[in-house]
CSV table of C-alpha atoms in Angstrom, one decimal:
chain,number,residue,atom,x,y,z
A,864,MET,CA,10.1,40.2,62.3
A,865,ARG,CA,8.5,38.5,59.1
A,866,MET,CA,6.8,35.0,60.1
A,867,ILE,CA,4.7,32.1,59.4
A,868,PHE,CA,2.3,30.1,61.1
A,869,MET,CA,1.4,26.8,60.5
A,870,GLY,CA,-0.5,23.7,62.1
A,871,PRO,CA,-3.7,21.8,60.7
A,872,PRO,CA,-6.8,23.4,60.5
A,873,GLY,CA,-8.3,24.3,64.0
A,874,ALA,CA,-5.0,24.6,65.6
A,875,GLY,CA,-5.6,28.2,66.9
A,876,LYS,CA,-3.4,29.6,63.7
A,877,GLY,CA,-6.0,32.7,63.6
A,878,THR,CA,-6.5,33.8,67.2
A,879,GLN,CA,-2.9,33.0,67.9
A,880,ALA,CA,-1.7,35.3,64.9
A,881,THR,CA,-3.3,38.5,65.7
A,882,VAL,CA,-1.8,37.9,69.2
A,883,VAL,CA,1.3,37.6,67.5
A,884,ALA,CA,1.3,40.3,65.1
A,885,GLY,CA,-0.4,42.7,67.7
A,886,ARG,CA,2.6,42.1,70.0
A,887,PHE,CA,5.3,43.0,67.0
A,888,GLY,CA,3.6,45.7,65.5
A,889,ILE,CA,3.2,43.9,62.2
A,890,PRO,CA,0.2,42.9,60.2
A,891,ALA,CA,-1.3,39.1,60.6
A,892,ILE,CA,-2.1,38.1,56.5
A,893,SER,CA,-4.8,35.2,56.7
A,894,THR,CA,-5.6,34.1,52.8
A,895,GLY,CA,-8.7,32.3,54.8
A,896,ASP,CA,-9.8,35.4,56.0
A,897,ILE,CA,-9.6,37.3,52.9
A,898,PHE,CA,-10.8,34.3,50.5
A,899,ARG,CA,-14.0,34.5,53.5
A,900,ALA,CA,-14.2,37.8,52.3
A,901,ASN,CA,-14.6,37.8,48.8
A,902,VAL,CA,-16.7,34.9,48.9
A,903,SER,CA,-19.0,36.5,51.1
A,904,GLU,CA,-19.2,39.9,49.0
A,905,GLY,CA,-19.5,37.3,46.0
A,906,THR,CA,-16.9,38.4,44.3
A,907,PRO,CA,-16.2,36.1,40.9
A,908,LEU,CA,-12.4,35.4,43.2
A,909,GLY,CA,-14.5,34.7,46.0
A,910,LEU,CA,-16.9,32.2,44.3
A,911,GLU,CA,-13.9,30.4,42.5
A,912,ALA,CA,-12.4,29.7,45.8
A,913,LYS,CA,-15.6,29.5,47.5
A,914,ARG,CA,-16.1,25.9,45.5
A,915,TYR,CA,-13.0,24.7,46.9
A,916,MET,CA,-13.5,25.7,50.6
A,917,ASP,CA,-17.0,23.9,50.8
A,918,ALA,CA,-14.9,20.3,49.3
A,919,GLY,CA,-12.3,20.9,52.1
A,920,GLU,CA,-9.6,21.7,49.0
A,921,TYR,CA,-7.4,24.7,48.6
A,922,VAL,CA,-7.6,27.1,46.4
A,923,PRO,CA,-5.6,27.2,43.6
A,924,ASP,CA,-1.6,28.4,43.7
A,925,SER,CA,-1.7,30.8,40.8
A,926,VAL,CA,-4.9,33.0,42.7
A,927,THR,CA,-3.5,32.9,46.0
A,928,ASN,CA,0.4,33.4,45.2
A,929,GLU,CA,-1.2,36.4,43.0
A,930,MET,CA,-2.9,37.8,46.4
A,931,VAL,CA,0.0,37.2,49.1
A,932,ARG,CA,1.9,38.5,46.7
A,933,ASN,CA,-0.4,41.9,47.0
A,934,ARG,CA,-0.7,41.9,50.3
A,935,ILE,CA,3.2,41.4,51.9
A,936,ALA,CA,3.9,44.4,49.3
A,937,GLU,CA,2.0,46.8,51.1
A,938,PRO,CA,3.2,49.7,53.2
A,939,ASP,CA,2.0,47.9,56.3
A,940,ALA,CA,3.9,45.0,55.8
A,941,GLU,CA,7.6,46.4,55.0
A,942,PRO,CA,8.6,46.2,58.8
A,943,GLY,CA,7.2,42.4,58.9
A,944,PHE,CA,4.6,40.4,58.5
A,945,LEU,CA,3.2,37.2,59.9
A,946,LEU,CA,1.6,34.6,57.4
A,947,ASP,CA,-1.4,32.5,58.6
A,948,GLY,CA,-2.7,29.9,56.1
A,949,TYR,CA,0.2,30.7,53.6
A,950,PRO,CA,2.5,29.1,52.4
A,951,ARG,CA,0.6,25.1,52.4
A,952,THR,CA,2.6,23.6,49.6
A,953,LEU,CA,5.6,23.2,48.8
A,954,ALA,CA,5.1,24.7,44.8
A,955,GLN,CA,3.5,28.2,47.3
A,956,VAL,CA,7.6,27.8,49.6
A,957,GLU,CA,9.4,28.2,46.3
A,958,GLU,CA,6.7,31.6,45.3
A,959,LEU,CA,7.4,32.8,48.4
A,960,ASP,CA,11.1,32.3,48.9
A,961,GLY,CA,11.2,34.3,44.8
A,962,MET,CA,8.9,37.1,46.4
A,963,LEU,CA,10.9,37.7,49.8
A,964,ALA,CA,13.9,37.7,47.4
A,965,ALA,CA,12.9,39.8,44.8
A,966,ALA,CA,12.5,42.8,47.9
A,967,ASP,CA,15.8,41.7,49.3
A,968,ARG,CA,14.3,40.4,52.4
A,969,SER,CA,13.8,36.9,54.0
A,970,LEU,CA,11.8,34.7,57.0
A,971,ASP,CA,12.6,34.7,60.9
A,972,VAL,CA,10.9,31.7,62.4
A,973,VAL,CA,8.3,29.5,61.3
A,974,VAL,CA,5.9,28.5,63.9
A,975,VAL,CA,4.6,25.6,63.5
A,976,LEU,CA,1.2,24.9,66.6
A,977,THR,CA,0.9,21.4,67.4
A,978,VAL,CA,-2.5,19.7,68.7
A,979,ASP,CA,-4.3,16.0,68.4
A,980,ALA,CA,-6.3,15.0,65.9
A,981,ASP,CA,-9.1,14.2,67.5
A,982,GLU,CA,-9.0,17.8,69.4
A,983,LEU,CA,-9.2,19.5,66.1
A,984,VAL,CA,-12.3,17.6,64.7
A,985,GLN,CA,-13.5,18.6,68.5
A,986,ARG,CA,-12.4,22.6,67.9
A,987,LEU,CA,-13.7,22.8,64.5
A,988,LEU,CA,-16.7,21.2,65.3
A,989,LYS,CA,-17.6,23.9,68.2
A,990,ARG,CA,-16.5,26.4,65.9
A,991,ALA,CA,-19.2,25.3,63.3
A,992,GLU,CA,-22.0,25.5,66.1
A,993,THR,CA,-21.3,28.7,66.8
A,994,SER,CA,-19.9,30.6,63.4
A,995,GLY,CA,-22.3,28.9,61.2
A,996,ARG,CA,-19.2,28.1,58.7
A,997,SER,CA,-20.4,26.0,55.6
A,998,ASP,CA,-17.3,24.5,55.4
A,999,ASP,CA,-17.0,22.9,58.9
A,1000,THR,CA,-18.9,19.4,58.9
A,1001,GLU,CA,-16.8,16.5,60.4
A,1002,ASP,CA,-16.5,14.7,56.7
A,1003,VAL,CA,-15.0,18.4,55.6
A,1004,ILE,CA,-12.9,19.1,58.9
A,1005,ARG,CA,-11.1,15.1,58.5
A,1006,HIS,CA,-10.8,15.3,54.7
A,1007,ARG,CA,-9.0,19.1,55.5
A,1008,GLN,CA,-7.2,17.0,57.5
A,1009,ASP,CA,-6.1,14.6,55.5
A,1010,VAL,CA,-5.5,17.2,52.5
A,1011,TYR,CA,-3.1,19.0,55.2
A,1012,THR,CA,-1.0,15.8,56.2
A,1013,GLU,CA,-0.2,15.2,52.8
A,1014,GLN,CA,0.4,18.6,51.4
A,1015,THR,CA,1.3,20.8,54.4
A,1016,ALA,CA,3.1,19.1,56.7
A,1017,PRO,CA,6.3,18.3,54.1
A,1018,LEU,CA,6.8,22.3,54.7
A,1019,ILE,CA,7.5,21.6,58.6
A,1020,ASP,CA,11.0,19.5,57.3
A,1021,VAL,CA,11.7,22.1,54.9
A,1022,TYR,CA,11.7,24.8,57.8
A,1023,ARG,CA,13.6,22.5,60.2
A,1024,ASP,CA,16.3,21.8,57.4
A,1025,ARG,CA,16.1,25.7,57.1
A,1026,GLY,CA,16.7,26.4,61.2
A,1027,LEU,CA,13.9,28.6,61.0
A,1028,LEU,CA,11.3,26.1,63.0
A,1029,LEU,CA,10.0,26.5,66.1
A,1030,GLU,CA,7.1,24.1,67.1
A,1031,VAL,CA,4.8,25.1,70.4
A,1032,ASP,CA,2.1,23.2,72.1
A,1033,GLY,CA,-1.2,24.4,70.4
A,1034,LEU,CA,-3.5,22.6,73.6
A,1035,GLY,CA,-5.3,24.9,76.2
A,1036,GLU,CA,-6.7,28.1,76.5
A,1037,VAL,CA,-5.9,31.1,74.4
A,1038,ASP,CA,-3.8,32.7,77.0
A,1039,GLU,CA,-1.7,29.7,77.9
A,1040,VAL,CA,-0.9,29.2,74.3
A,1041,SER,CA,0.0,32.7,73.9
A,1042,ALA,CA,1.7,32.9,76.7
A,1043,ARG,CA,3.9,30.0,75.0
A,1044,ILE,CA,4.5,31.1,71.5
A,1045,LEU,CA,5.4,34.4,73.0
A,1046,SER,CA,8.1,33.1,75.5
A,1047,ALA,CA,9.1,30.7,72.7
A,1048,LEU,CA,10.0,33.8,70.4
A,1049,ASP,CA,11.7,35.8,73.0
A,1050,ASP,CA,14.1,32.5,73.5
A,1051,ARG,CA,14.9,32.3,69.5
A,1052,GLY,CA,15.7,36.4,69.8
A,1053,SER,CA,17.5,35.7,72.6
A,1054,ALA,CA,19.4,32.8,71.7
A,1055,ALA,CA,19.6,34.5,67.9
A,1056,SER,CA,21.5,37.7,69.3
C-alpha cells in the first residue's frame, strides 16, 4: 500500500498516519519530523529548514525532494509507505510521479483529512502550549493555512481527477477519526477488488 495523507496543518495527519501505517505494516514518512530532527540536531540542512519553518513557509523543493527520494528507496518502504506532508505543491507531485515511475511503482490512495479552519487554529495553539513549538503562533498558523490553501489544496483536484482521492472528516476524538479512515480504506479496497 502506497498512500499520501493530506490536509491543512493541524488536521491530525501525523497522529493518524502513525495509526494507519501501523495497520498496514508500512513506514509513516513525515517530512515535518525529518525537518524537526535536523533542526534539533543543528545540522546545516536543519538550520536552513528552520528559517523557513519559523516563518511559516515551506522548505524548498530541492531539499525536500531529495529527502523523500532517499527515504522511499530504503528497504522498509519496499512493500509500501505513507507520505505525510509530501507532496505539497504541483511541482512536488510531478517529482513524486517521476520517483515512483523510476521504481515501477504507483500510488494506491490519497487520504485528505477535512477540518474546519477555526478548529485547526485552536488545535495548533493548544499543541504549541503543550509542546513548546516555536513555529506555532496564531499569526504563523493562519499564514500556514493561507499557504496550504494557495499551494497545496490544488493537489486535491489532481488526485481526485486520477481517482485516488479519499476525503475523511478529521473532526472528533483520535480513535473516532482513525476508525473513519480505516473503514473508508477498507471500503475502497473492497470496491477495488
